[in-house]
């Protein structure tokens, strides 16, 4: 049985604790660490079968019994804790993004070189049943050569201003999932990014130096053109859609709802709103990404996403930020 340590017991840490406890057969959580761990979280963790809780994550790093670490703490801790875990010989699952600074991600890449350690980044949407099906159809050639890729990604409500201030900006915090999805669906990297961004949802987001609405166009290596539209607030829920149009057809997915019931009456025809947010929409995907990470360790396979897959969307996010600031298309090679 693989022993796992979880660093960070906030929103996403709790999701992964739940997944490992309830659906991953080959792994057991030995320790959960969080400096702000309170009695309620510690009790809850114990109820999920966690052996030990602590406020000091170094107890996980220094524990020779722990094989793998899940880094679910705030973004600024991801690359330093990755380096410590790799040095201690542990496999790492790291939440997105690895870092906002490309040089720091490169340090993680270098630390992994020559080791047999697995490193997976938390781009959970690749494990979603709908997005997976679209990718499979494209990869199998069902729509021919991809020509236009469209992603709509809108949150139901904006995060707090305190969060916005340390988020690294919308492109590195939110759009980063869409950058990963564009790579996943296209099967190749982007070469150039162009952004139109605006502050339409909340003036406080603008005052904090960020945008809350954007349309991003990307030139892909295979010739396809991609477009992502983002907004921090969609009044009808979490809007997560994608479409790939190609020389032989088109594949698209629609939002998931609590039910597919449609009521038709004298007032009109109505259905359910999309599921509220990522915790509702992607619970299954979070479980699958962790199952696949554990499976890669136990059966010595490649992880479905590696450290380079963690780097690429950060480059795209930095190019997007530069494009917004300089109001021009930016090549990814300018960021490298
Ligand atoms: N993949 C996804 O869909 C997804 C969703 C949400 C968050 N995230 C990422 O996960 C990370 C955490 O986000 P969140 O929403 O859970 O935040 P959160 O604020 O709810 O939780 C973060 C936790 O990390 C803890 N922490 C901070 N420093 C620590 C340290 N040195 N050691 C141990 N714990 C520490 C904090 O006390 C807090 O409890 C962020 O990097 C975010 O980008 C990813």
PDB file of N, CA and C in Angstrom, residues 54-100:
ATOM      1  N   UNK A  54      -0.767  17.409  11.118  1.00  0.00           N
ATOM      2  CA  UNK A  54       0.284  18.259  11.687  1.00  0.00           C
ATOM      3  C   UNK A  54       0.198  19.649  11.061  1.00  0.00           C
ATOM      4  N   UNK A  55       0.845  20.623  11.731  1.00  0.00           N
ATOM      5  CA  UNK A  55       0.890  21.969  11.136  1.00  0.00           C
ATOM      6  C   UNK A  55       2.182  22.152  10.332  1.00  0.00           C
ATOM      7  N   UNK A  56       3.086  21.172  10.422  1.00  0.00           N
ATOM      8  CA  UNK A  56       4.410  21.317   9.801  1.00  0.00           C
ATOM      9  C   UNK A  56       4.585  20.327   8.649  1.00  0.00           C
ATOM     10  N   UNK A  57       4.595  20.853   7.413  1.00  0.00           N
ATOM     11  CA  UNK A  57       4.681  19.938   6.259  1.00  0.00           C
ATOM     12  C   UNK A  57       6.021  19.211   6.189  1.00  0.00           C
ATOM     13  N   UNK A  58       7.046  19.715   6.901  1.00  0.00           N
ATOM     14  CA  UNK A  58       8.342  19.027   6.869  1.00  0.00           C
ATOM     15  C   UNK A  58       8.252  17.635   7.500  1.00  0.00           C
ATOM     16  N   UNK A  59       7.226  17.409   8.321  1.00  0.00           N
ATOM     17  CA  UNK A  59       7.023  16.058   8.873  1.00  0.00           C
ATOM     18  C   UNK A  59       6.730  15.069   7.740  1.00  0.00           C
ATOM     19  N   UNK A  60       6.088  15.580   6.690  1.00  0.00           N
ATOM     20  CA  UNK A  60       5.802  14.720   5.520  1.00  0.00           C
ATOM     21  C   UNK A  60       7.081  14.515   4.712  1.00  0.00           C
ATOM     22  N   UNK A  61       7.765  15.630   4.458  1.00  0.00           N
ATOM     23  CA  UNK A  61       8.996  15.552   3.642  1.00  0.00           C
ATOM     24  C   UNK A  61      10.010  14.618   4.305  1.00  0.00           C
ATOM     25  N   UNK A  62      10.131  14.701   5.636  1.00  0.00           N
ATOM     26  CA  UNK A  62      11.168  13.921   6.340  1.00  0.00           C
ATOM     27  C   UNK A  62      10.725  12.510   6.726  1.00  0.00           C
ATOM     28  N   UNK A  63       9.516  12.128   6.331  1.00  0.00           N
ATOM     29  CA  UNK A  63       9.026  10.807   6.739  1.00  0.00           C
ATOM     30  C   UNK A  63       9.415   9.763   5.677  1.00  0.00           C
ATOM     31  N   UNK A  64      10.334   8.857   6.008  1.00  0.00           N
ATOM     32  CA  UNK A  64      10.777   7.879   5.004  1.00  0.00           C
ATOM     33  C   UNK A  64       9.686   6.897   4.585  1.00  0.00           C
ATOM     34  N   UNK A  65       8.622   6.799   5.380  1.00  0.00           N
ATOM     35  CA  UNK A  65       7.527   5.870   5.021  1.00  0.00           C
ATOM     36  C   UNK A  65       6.626   6.447   3.925  1.00  0.00           C
ATOM     37  N   UNK A  66       6.686   7.784   3.717  1.00  0.00           N
ATOM     38  CA  UNK A  66       5.778   8.400   2.739  1.00  0.00           C
ATOM     39  C   UNK A  66       6.409   8.362   1.347  1.00  0.00           C
ATOM     40  N   UNK A  67       5.668   7.752   0.407  1.00  0.00           N
ATOM     41  CA  UNK A  67       6.174   7.574  -0.963  1.00  0.00           C
ATOM     42  C   UNK A  67       5.832   8.763  -1.859  1.00  0.00           C
ATOM     43  N   UNK A  68       4.671   9.367  -1.641  1.00  0.00           N
ATOM     44  CA  UNK A  68       4.199  10.403  -2.569  1.00  0.00           C
ATOM     45  C   UNK A  68       3.562  11.560  -1.814  1.00  0.00           C
ATOM     46  N   UNK A  69       3.732  12.745  -2.402  1.00  0.00           N
ATOM     47  CA  UNK A  69       3.230  13.963  -1.768  1.00  0.00           C
ATOM     48  C   UNK A  69       2.261  14.657  -2.721  1.00  0.00           C
ATOM     49  N   UNK A  70       1.145  15.118  -2.195  1.00  0.00           N
ATOM     50  CA  UNK A  70       0.228  15.945  -2.988  1.00  0.00           C
ATOM     51  C   UNK A  70       0.361  17.376  -2.480  1.00  0.00           C
ATOM     52  N   UNK A  71       0.769  18.293  -3.349  1.00  0.00           N
ATOM     53  CA  UNK A  71       0.962  19.684  -2.932  1.00  0.00           C
ATOM     54  C   UNK A  71      -0.315  20.460  -3.268  1.00  0.00           C
ATOM     55  N   UNK A  72      -1.064  20.792  -2.231  1.00  0.00           N
ATOM     56  CA  UNK A  72      -2.378  21.437  -2.397  1.00  0.00           C
ATOM     57  C   UNK A  72      -2.392  22.766  -1.632  1.00  0.00           C
ATOM     58  N   UNK A  73      -1.240  23.271  -1.307  1.00  0.00           N
ATOM     59  CA  UNK A  73      -1.120  24.530  -0.562  1.00  0.00           C
ATOM     60  C   UNK A  73      -1.176  25.701  -1.539  1.00  0.00           C
ATOM     61  N   UNK A  74      -1.048  26.930  -1.009  1.00  0.00           N
ATOM     62  CA  UNK A  74      -1.155  28.101  -1.872  1.00  0.00           C
ATOM     63  C   UNK A  74      -0.041  28.104  -2.924  1.00  0.00           C
ATOM     64  N   UNK A  75      -0.326  28.783  -4.033  1.00  0.00           N
ATOM     65  CA  UNK A  75       0.524  28.681  -5.221  1.00  0.00           C
ATOM     66  C   UNK A  75       1.991  29.021  -4.938  1.00  0.00           C
ATOM     67  N   UNK A  76       2.258  30.036  -4.109  1.00  0.00           N
ATOM     68  CA  UNK A  76       3.654  30.446  -3.870  1.00  0.00           C
ATOM     69  C   UNK A  76       4.499  29.348  -3.221  1.00  0.00           C
ATOM     70  N   UNK A  77       3.859  28.320  -2.678  1.00  0.00           N
ATOM     71  CA  UNK A  77       4.621  27.237  -2.023  1.00  0.00           C
ATOM     72  C   UNK A  77       4.897  26.063  -2.974  1.00  0.00           C
ATOM     73  N   UNK A  78       4.279  26.047  -4.167  1.00  0.00           N
ATOM     74  CA  UNK A  78       4.332  24.842  -5.009  1.00  0.00           C
ATOM     75  C   UNK A  78       5.746  24.467  -5.442  1.00  0.00           C
ATOM     76  N   UNK A  79       6.485  25.442  -5.999  1.00  0.00           N
ATOM     77  CA  UNK A  79       7.812  25.037  -6.506  1.00  0.00           C
ATOM     78  C   UNK A  79       8.804  24.767  -5.363  1.00  0.00           C
ATOM     79  N   UNK A  80       8.835  25.592  -4.285  1.00  0.00           N
ATOM     80  CA  UNK A  80       9.774  25.234  -3.207  1.00  0.00           C
ATOM     81  C   UNK A  80       9.470  23.876  -2.574  1.00  0.00           C
ATOM     82  N   UNK A  81       8.183  23.573  -2.361  1.00  0.00           N
ATOM     83  CA  UNK A  81       7.857  22.267  -1.738  1.00  0.00           C
ATOM     84  C   UNK A  81       8.128  21.133  -2.736  1.00  0.00           C
ATOM     85  N   UNK A  82       7.904  21.391  -4.030  1.00  0.00           N
ATOM     86  CA  UNK A  82       8.240  20.365  -5.047  1.00  0.00           C
ATOM     87  C   UNK A  82       9.719  20.001  -4.930  1.00  0.00           C
ATOM     88  N   UNK A  83      10.565  21.035  -4.836  1.00  0.00           N
ATOM     89  CA  UNK A  83      12.018  20.785  -4.771  1.00  0.00           C
ATOM     90  C   UNK A  83      12.375  19.974  -3.531  1.00  0.00           C
ATOM     91  N   UNK A  84      11.767  20.332  -2.395  1.00  0.00           N
ATOM     92  CA  UNK A  84      12.062  19.597  -1.153  1.00  0.00           C
ATOM     93  C   UNK A  84      11.591  18.144  -1.253  1.00  0.00           C
ATOM     94  N   UNK A  85      10.423  17.946  -1.848  1.00  0.00           N
ATOM     95  CA  UNK A  85       9.875  16.579  -1.949  1.00  0.00           C
ATOM     96  C   UNK A  85      10.727  15.728  -2.893  1.00  0.00           C
ATOM     97  N   UNK A  86      11.127  16.321  -4.013  1.00  0.00           N
ATOM     98  CA  UNK A  86      11.952  15.573  -4.978  1.00  0.00           C
ATOM     99  C   UNK A  86      13.288  15.201  -4.328  1.00  0.00           C
ATOM    100  N   UNK A  87      13.874  16.165  -3.614  1.00  0.00           N
ATOM    101  CA  UNK A  87      15.147  15.910  -2.927  1.00  0.00           C
ATOM    102  C   UNK A  87      15.002  14.764  -1.923  1.00  0.00           C
ATOM    103  N   UNK A  88      13.832  14.679  -1.324  1.00  0.00           N
ATOM    104  CA  UNK A  88      13.593  13.604  -0.342  1.00  0.00           C
ATOM    105  C   UNK A  88      13.175  12.298  -1.030  1.00  0.00           C
ATOM    106  N   UNK A  89      13.170  12.287  -2.379  1.00  0.00           N
ATOM    107  CA  UNK A  89      12.879  11.039  -3.115  1.00  0.00           C
ATOM    108  C   UNK A  89      11.410  10.687  -3.181  1.00  0.00           C
ATOM    109  N   UNK A  90      10.550  11.704  -3.160  1.00  0.00           N
ATOM    110  CA  UNK A  90       9.108  11.418  -3.177  1.00  0.00           C
ATOM    111  C   UNK A  90       8.487  11.757  -4.539  1.00  0.00           C
ATOM    112  N   UNK A  91       7.527  10.952  -4.952  1.00  0.00           N
ATOM    113  CA  UNK A  91       6.722  11.270  -6.126  1.00  0.00           C
ATOM    114  C   UNK A  91       5.841  12.460  -5.771  1.00  0.00           C
ATOM    115  N   UNK A  92       5.547  13.299  -6.792  1.00  0.00           N
ATOM    116  CA  UNK A  92       4.809  14.535  -6.493  1.00  0.00           C
ATOM    117  C   UNK A  92       3.608  14.697  -7.411  1.00  0.00           C
ATOM    118  N   UNK A  93       2.470  15.003  -6.795  1.00  0.00           N
ATOM    119  CA  UNK A  93       1.329  15.544  -7.527  1.00  0.00           C
ATOM    120  C   UNK A  93       1.237  16.995  -7.078  1.00  0.00           C
ATOM    121  N   UNK A  94       1.331  17.938  -8.022  1.00  0.00           N
ATOM    122  CA  UNK A  94       1.343  19.357  -7.662  1.00  0.00           C
ATOM    123  C   UNK A  94       0.133  20.051  -8.279  1.00  0.00           C
ATOM    124  N   UNK A  95      -0.593  20.778  -7.469  1.00  0.00           N
ATOM    125  CA  UNK A  95      -1.711  21.551  -8.007  1.00  0.00           C
ATOM    126  C   UNK A  95      -1.181  22.622  -8.961  1.00  0.00           C
ATOM    127  N   UNK A  96      -2.036  23.078  -9.851  1.00  0.00           N
ATOM    128  CA  UNK A  96      -1.663  24.117 -10.796  1.00  0.00           C
ATOM    129  C   UNK A  96      -1.621  25.467 -10.092  1.00  0.00           C
ATOM    130  N   UNK A  97      -0.852  26.428 -10.525  1.00  0.00           N
ATOM    131  CA  UNK A  97       0.296  26.242 -11.412  1.00  0.00           C
ATOM    132  C   UNK A  97       1.530  25.869 -10.587  1.00  0.00           C
ATOM    133  N   UNK A  98       2.547  25.296 -11.227  1.00  0.00           N
ATOM    134  CA  UNK A  98       3.754  24.925 -10.464  1.00  0.00           C
ATOM    135  C   UNK A  98       4.373  26.198  -9.876  1.00  0.00           C
ATOM    136  N   UNK A  99       4.395  27.238 -10.685  1.00  0.00           N
ATOM    137  CA  UNK A  99       4.890  28.550 -10.227  1.00  0.00           C
ATOM    138  C   UNK A  99       4.473  29.588 -11.267  1.00  0.00           C
ATOM    139  N   UNK A 100       4.559  30.852 -10.906  1.00  0.00           N
ATOM    140  CA  UNK A 100       4.324  31.922 -11.894  1.00  0.00           C
ATOM    141  C   UNK A 100       5.633  32.279 -12.595  1.00  0.00           C
TER     142      UNK A 100
END
